[in-house]
Amino acid sequence: MAKKSKKQQSGGTPATVALTAAGVAFTVHSYDHDPAHPSYGEEAAEAMGVSPDRVFKTLVADVDGTLTVAVVPVSGTLDLKALASAVGGKRATMADPTLAERTTGYVRGGISPLGQRKKLPTVLDDSSTDHPTICISAGRRGLEVELSPTDLANLTNAVLAPIGRG
């Protein structure tokens, strides 16, 4: 486990601050991030000893000109067509990484669906409800939060839809 930084001790990330303010039960998991690891999500699952089906990645896509957050298991990929359909759109593409970082206030590999600088429409893969808790980024590389998928959906006003491909 990595030591908590002063920033984390004094208030956490915007994601953990949002969870605390909402009074939602959550657990923080910290690990030493390896910049050489090929997948942020798979690294998190391995470091925490959690099934990749329970660790969800946060992706930012452009759906008909609107940035949209997709939260899918790290064990699969995002189905862009299903994402567009879930929000009533026609076409989705992955957002420019720099725009995603600037809009959310987080760095790639640490984007959380919670506590974003600008609240974006969010779609949570419906497989999340197969688990009592899931893990998502807490807002920086090497930091995850575990919470109920229902709480995540409620806090982000997420649409639940089958947007992940195994």
mmCIF file with all atom_site columns, C-alpha atoms in Angstrom, residues 3-112:
data_model
loop_
_atom_site.group_PDB
_atom_site.id
_atom_site.type_symbol
_atom_site.label_atom_id
_atom_site.label_alt_id
_atom_site.label_comp_id
_atom_site.label_asym_id
_atom_site.label_entity_id
_atom_site.label_seq_id
_atom_site.pdbx_PDB_ins_code
_atom_site.Cartn_x
_atom_site.Cartn_y
_atom_site.Cartn_z
_atom_site.occupancy
_atom_site.B_iso_or_equiv
_atom_site.pdbx_formal_charge
_atom_site.auth_seq_id
_atom_site.auth_comp_id
_atom_site.auth_asym_id
_atom_site.auth_atom_id
_atom_site.pdbx_PDB_model_num
ATOM 1   C CA . LYS A 1 3   ? 1.403   6.085  1.842   1.00 0.00 ? 3   LYS A CA 1
ATOM 2   C CA . LYS A 1 4   ? -1.265  8.735  1.779   1.00 0.00 ? 4   LYS A CA 1
ATOM 3   C CA . SER A 1 5   ? -0.095  12.055 0.439   1.00 0.00 ? 5   SER A CA 1
ATOM 4   C CA . LYS A 1 6   ? -0.715  15.253 2.391   1.00 0.00 ? 6   LYS A CA 1
ATOM 5   C CA . LYS A 1 7   ? -3.362  16.264 -0.157  1.00 0.00 ? 7   LYS A CA 1
ATOM 6   C CA . GLN A 1 8   ? -5.151  12.959 0.329   1.00 0.00 ? 8   GLN A CA 1
ATOM 7   C CA . GLN A 1 9   ? -4.956  13.253 4.118   1.00 0.00 ? 9   GLN A CA 1
ATOM 8   C CA . SER A 1 10  ? -6.258  16.810 4.077   1.00 0.00 ? 10  SER A CA 1
ATOM 9   C CA . GLY A 1 11  ? -9.297  16.193 1.910   1.00 0.00 ? 11  GLY A CA 1
ATOM 10  C CA . GLY A 1 12  ? -8.723  13.567 -0.750  1.00 0.00 ? 12  GLY A CA 1
ATOM 11  C CA . THR A 1 13  ? -9.498  13.784 -4.415  1.00 0.00 ? 13  THR A CA 1
ATOM 12  C CA . PRO A 1 14  ? -12.617 15.461 -5.811  1.00 0.00 ? 14  PRO A CA 1
ATOM 13  C CA . ALA A 1 15  ? -14.109 11.949 -6.158  1.00 0.00 ? 15  ALA A CA 1
ATOM 14  C CA . THR A 1 16  ? -13.582 10.980 -2.510  1.00 0.00 ? 16  THR A CA 1
ATOM 15  C CA . VAL A 1 17  ? -14.727 14.414 -1.373  1.00 0.00 ? 17  VAL A CA 1
ATOM 16  C CA . ALA A 1 18  ? -17.943 13.962 -3.404  1.00 0.00 ? 18  ALA A CA 1
ATOM 17  C CA . LEU A 1 19  ? -18.521 10.512 -1.895  1.00 0.00 ? 19  LEU A CA 1
ATOM 18  C CA . THR A 1 20  ? -17.945 11.785 1.637   1.00 0.00 ? 20  THR A CA 1
ATOM 19  C CA . ALA A 1 21  ? -20.258 14.757 1.066   1.00 0.00 ? 21  ALA A CA 1
ATOM 20  C CA . ALA A 1 22  ? -22.968 12.416 -0.251  1.00 0.00 ? 22  ALA A CA 1
ATOM 21  C CA . GLY A 1 23  ? -22.680 10.202 2.827   1.00 0.00 ? 23  GLY A CA 1
ATOM 22  C CA . VAL A 1 24  ? -22.143 7.118  0.688   1.00 0.00 ? 24  VAL A CA 1
ATOM 23  C CA . ALA A 1 25  ? -20.301 4.070  2.037   1.00 0.00 ? 25  ALA A CA 1
ATOM 24  C CA . PHE A 1 26  ? -17.038 3.467  0.179   1.00 0.00 ? 26  PHE A CA 1
ATOM 25  C CA . THR A 1 27  ? -13.599 1.972  0.677   1.00 0.00 ? 27  THR A CA 1
ATOM 26  C CA . VAL A 1 28  ? -10.393 3.500  -0.671  1.00 0.00 ? 28  VAL A CA 1
ATOM 27  C CA . HIS A 1 29  ? -7.778  1.165  -2.152  1.00 0.00 ? 29  HIS A CA 1
ATOM 28  C CA . SER A 1 30  ? -4.300  2.541  -2.771  1.00 0.00 ? 30  SER A CA 1
ATOM 29  C CA . TYR A 1 31  ? -1.435  0.877  -4.656  1.00 0.00 ? 31  TYR A CA 1
ATOM 30  C CA . ASP A 1 32  ? 1.865   1.850  -6.207  1.00 0.00 ? 32  ASP A CA 1
ATOM 31  C CA . HIS A 1 33  ? 1.198   2.698  -9.856  1.00 0.00 ? 33  HIS A CA 1
ATOM 32  C CA . ASP A 1 34  ? 3.694   1.277  -12.368 1.00 0.00 ? 34  ASP A CA 1
ATOM 33  C CA . PRO A 1 35  ? 3.984   3.675  -15.345 1.00 0.00 ? 35  PRO A CA 1
ATOM 34  C CA . ALA A 1 36  ? 5.228   0.770  -17.494 1.00 0.00 ? 36  ALA A CA 1
ATOM 35  C CA . HIS A 1 37  ? 2.053   -1.305 -17.012 1.00 0.00 ? 37  HIS A CA 1
ATOM 36  C CA . PRO A 1 38  ? 0.118   -1.522 -20.316 1.00 0.00 ? 38  PRO A CA 1
ATOM 37  C CA . SER A 1 39  ? -3.360  -1.166 -18.743 1.00 0.00 ? 39  SER A CA 1
ATOM 38  C CA . TYR A 1 40  ? -4.359  1.114  -15.859 1.00 0.00 ? 40  TYR A CA 1
ATOM 39  C CA . GLY A 1 41  ? -7.469  -0.948 -15.094 1.00 0.00 ? 41  GLY A CA 1
ATOM 40  C CA . GLU A 1 42  ? -5.821  -4.349 -15.238 1.00 0.00 ? 42  GLU A CA 1
ATOM 41  C CA . GLU A 1 43  ? -3.004  -3.011 -13.062 1.00 0.00 ? 43  GLU A CA 1
ATOM 42  C CA . ALA A 1 44  ? -5.580  -1.882 -10.482 1.00 0.00 ? 44  ALA A CA 1
ATOM 43  C CA . ALA A 1 45  ? -7.319  -5.277 -10.489 1.00 0.00 ? 45  ALA A CA 1
ATOM 44  C CA . GLU A 1 46  ? -4.007  -7.119 -10.071 1.00 0.00 ? 46  GLU A CA 1
ATOM 45  C CA . ALA A 1 47  ? -2.751  -4.780 -7.336  1.00 0.00 ? 47  ALA A CA 1
ATOM 46  C CA . MET A 1 48  ? -5.984  -5.077 -5.338  1.00 0.00 ? 48  MET A CA 1
ATOM 47  C CA . GLY A 1 49  ? -6.451  -8.808 -5.963  1.00 0.00 ? 49  GLY A CA 1
ATOM 48  C CA . VAL A 1 50  ? -9.926  -8.138 -7.382  1.00 0.00 ? 50  VAL A CA 1
ATOM 49  C CA . SER A 1 51  ? -11.539 -9.764 -10.423 1.00 0.00 ? 51  SER A CA 1
ATOM 50  C CA . PRO A 1 52  ? -11.245 -7.516 -13.517 1.00 0.00 ? 52  PRO A CA 1
ATOM 51  C CA . ASP A 1 53  ? -15.036 -7.933 -13.891 1.00 0.00 ? 53  ASP A CA 1
ATOM 52  C CA . ARG A 1 54  ? -15.462 -5.859 -10.696 1.00 0.00 ? 54  ARG A CA 1
ATOM 53  C CA . VAL A 1 55  ? -12.996 -3.114 -11.632 1.00 0.00 ? 55  VAL A CA 1
ATOM 54  C CA . PHE A 1 56  ? -14.516 -0.524 -13.962 1.00 0.00 ? 56  PHE A CA 1
ATOM 55  C CA . LYS A 1 57  ? -12.711 1.975  -16.165 1.00 0.00 ? 57  LYS A CA 1
ATOM 56  C CA . THR A 1 58  ? -13.977 5.456  -16.908 1.00 0.00 ? 58  THR A CA 1
ATOM 57  C CA . LEU A 1 59  ? -13.819 6.417  -20.573 1.00 0.00 ? 59  LEU A CA 1
ATOM 58  C CA . VAL A 1 60  ? -14.833 9.693  -22.168 1.00 0.00 ? 60  VAL A CA 1
ATOM 59  C CA . ALA A 1 61  ? -16.468 9.599  -25.583 1.00 0.00 ? 61  ALA A CA 1
ATOM 60  C CA . ASP A 1 62  ? -17.965 12.159 -27.921 1.00 0.00 ? 62  ASP A CA 1
ATOM 61  C CA . VAL A 1 63  ? -21.586 11.319 -28.716 1.00 0.00 ? 63  VAL A CA 1
ATOM 62  C CA . ASP A 1 64  ? -22.910 13.596 -31.457 1.00 0.00 ? 64  ASP A CA 1
ATOM 63  C CA . GLY A 1 65  ? -20.781 16.485 -30.137 1.00 0.00 ? 65  GLY A CA 1
ATOM 64  C CA . THR A 1 66  ? -21.499 15.903 -26.427 1.00 0.00 ? 66  THR A CA 1
ATOM 65  C CA . LEU A 1 67  ? -18.798 14.522 -24.173 1.00 0.00 ? 67  LEU A CA 1
ATOM 66  C CA . THR A 1 68  ? -20.203 11.462 -22.407 1.00 0.00 ? 68  THR A CA 1
ATOM 67  C CA . VAL A 1 69  ? -18.740 9.245  -19.694 1.00 0.00 ? 69  VAL A CA 1
ATOM 68  C CA . ALA A 1 70  ? -18.821 5.466  -20.142 1.00 0.00 ? 70  ALA A CA 1
ATOM 69  C CA . VAL A 1 71  ? -18.052 3.199  -17.174 1.00 0.00 ? 71  VAL A CA 1
ATOM 70  C CA . VAL A 1 72  ? -17.260 -0.378 -18.249 1.00 0.00 ? 72  VAL A CA 1
ATOM 71  C CA . PRO A 1 73  ? -15.399 -3.389 -16.814 1.00 0.00 ? 73  PRO A CA 1
ATOM 72  C CA . VAL A 1 74  ? -11.638 -3.331 -17.400 1.00 0.00 ? 74  VAL A CA 1
ATOM 73  C CA . SER A 1 75  ? -11.966 -6.936 -18.598 1.00 0.00 ? 75  SER A CA 1
ATOM 74  C CA . GLY A 1 76  ? -13.720 -5.770 -21.768 1.00 0.00 ? 76  GLY A CA 1
ATOM 75  C CA . THR A 1 77  ? -14.089 -2.885 -24.183 1.00 0.00 ? 77  THR A CA 1
ATOM 76  C CA . LEU A 1 78  ? -16.586 -0.116 -24.798 1.00 0.00 ? 78  LEU A CA 1
ATOM 77  C CA . ASP A 1 79  ? -19.212 -0.656 -27.503 1.00 0.00 ? 79  ASP A CA 1
ATOM 78  C CA . LEU A 1 80  ? -19.421 2.860  -28.976 1.00 0.00 ? 80  LEU A CA 1
ATOM 79  C CA . LYS A 1 81  ? -22.598 2.107  -30.923 1.00 0.00 ? 81  LYS A CA 1
ATOM 80  C CA . ALA A 1 82  ? -24.332 0.871  -27.740 1.00 0.00 ? 82  ALA A CA 1
ATOM 81  C CA . LEU A 1 83  ? -23.128 3.965  -25.856 1.00 0.00 ? 83  LEU A CA 1
ATOM 82  C CA . ALA A 1 84  ? -24.586 6.299  -28.485 1.00 0.00 ? 84  ALA A CA 1
ATOM 83  C CA . SER A 1 85  ? -27.864 4.377  -28.400 1.00 0.00 ? 85  SER A CA 1
ATOM 84  C CA . ALA A 1 86  ? -28.018 4.507  -24.582 1.00 0.00 ? 86  ALA A CA 1
ATOM 85  C CA . VAL A 1 87  ? -28.058 8.311  -24.625 1.00 0.00 ? 87  VAL A CA 1
ATOM 86  C CA . GLY A 1 88  ? -30.259 8.689  -27.692 1.00 0.00 ? 88  GLY A CA 1
ATOM 87  C CA . GLY A 1 89  ? -27.374 9.523  -29.998 1.00 0.00 ? 89  GLY A CA 1
ATOM 88  C CA . LYS A 1 90  ? -26.396 8.312  -33.440 1.00 0.00 ? 90  LYS A CA 1
ATOM 89  C CA . ARG A 1 91  ? -22.603 8.217  -33.400 1.00 0.00 ? 91  ARG A CA 1
ATOM 90  C CA . ALA A 1 92  ? -19.912 7.946  -30.747 1.00 0.00 ? 92  ALA A CA 1
ATOM 91  C CA . THR A 1 93  ? -16.134 8.207  -30.972 1.00 0.00 ? 93  THR A CA 1
ATOM 92  C CA . MET A 1 94  ? -13.524 8.267  -28.261 1.00 0.00 ? 94  MET A CA 1
ATOM 93  C CA . ALA A 1 95  ? -12.901 11.819 -27.054 1.00 0.00 ? 95  ALA A CA 1
ATOM 94  C CA . ASP A 1 96  ? -9.569  13.516 -27.525 1.00 0.00 ? 96  ASP A CA 1
ATOM 95  C CA . PRO A 1 97  ? -7.554  12.585 -24.388 1.00 0.00 ? 97  PRO A CA 1
ATOM 96  C CA . THR A 1 98  ? -6.452  16.184 -23.762 1.00 0.00 ? 98  THR A CA 1
ATOM 97  C CA . LEU A 1 99  ? -10.057 17.401 -23.980 1.00 0.00 ? 99  LEU A CA 1
ATOM 98  C CA . ALA A 1 100 ? -11.187 14.601 -21.657 1.00 0.00 ? 100 ALA A CA 1
ATOM 99  C CA . GLU A 1 101 ? -8.544  15.592 -19.093 1.00 0.00 ? 101 GLU A CA 1
ATOM 100 C CA . ARG A 1 102 ? -9.321  19.290 -19.341 1.00 0.00 ? 102 ARG A CA 1
ATOM 101 C CA . THR A 1 103 ? -13.091 18.746 -19.075 1.00 0.00 ? 103 THR A CA 1
ATOM 102 C CA . THR A 1 104 ? -13.033 16.249 -16.196 1.00 0.00 ? 104 THR A CA 1
ATOM 103 C CA . GLY A 1 105 ? -10.124 17.760 -14.264 1.00 0.00 ? 105 GLY A CA 1
ATOM 104 C CA . TYR A 1 106 ? -8.428  14.365 -14.052 1.00 0.00 ? 106 TYR A CA 1
ATOM 105 C CA . VAL A 1 107 ? -5.451  12.790 -15.853 1.00 0.00 ? 107 VAL A CA 1
ATOM 106 C CA . ARG A 1 108 ? -5.826  9.800  -18.160 1.00 0.00 ? 108 ARG A CA 1
ATOM 107 C CA . GLY A 1 109 ? -5.644  6.615  -16.127 1.00 0.00 ? 109 GLY A CA 1
ATOM 108 C CA . GLY A 1 110 ? -7.101  8.496  -13.173 1.00 0.00 ? 110 GLY A CA 1
ATOM 109 C CA . ILE A 1 111 ? -10.387 9.819  -14.572 1.00 0.00 ? 111 ILE A CA 1
ATOM 110 C CA . SER A 1 112 ? -13.209 9.170  -12.134 1.00 0.00 ? 112 SER A CA 1
#
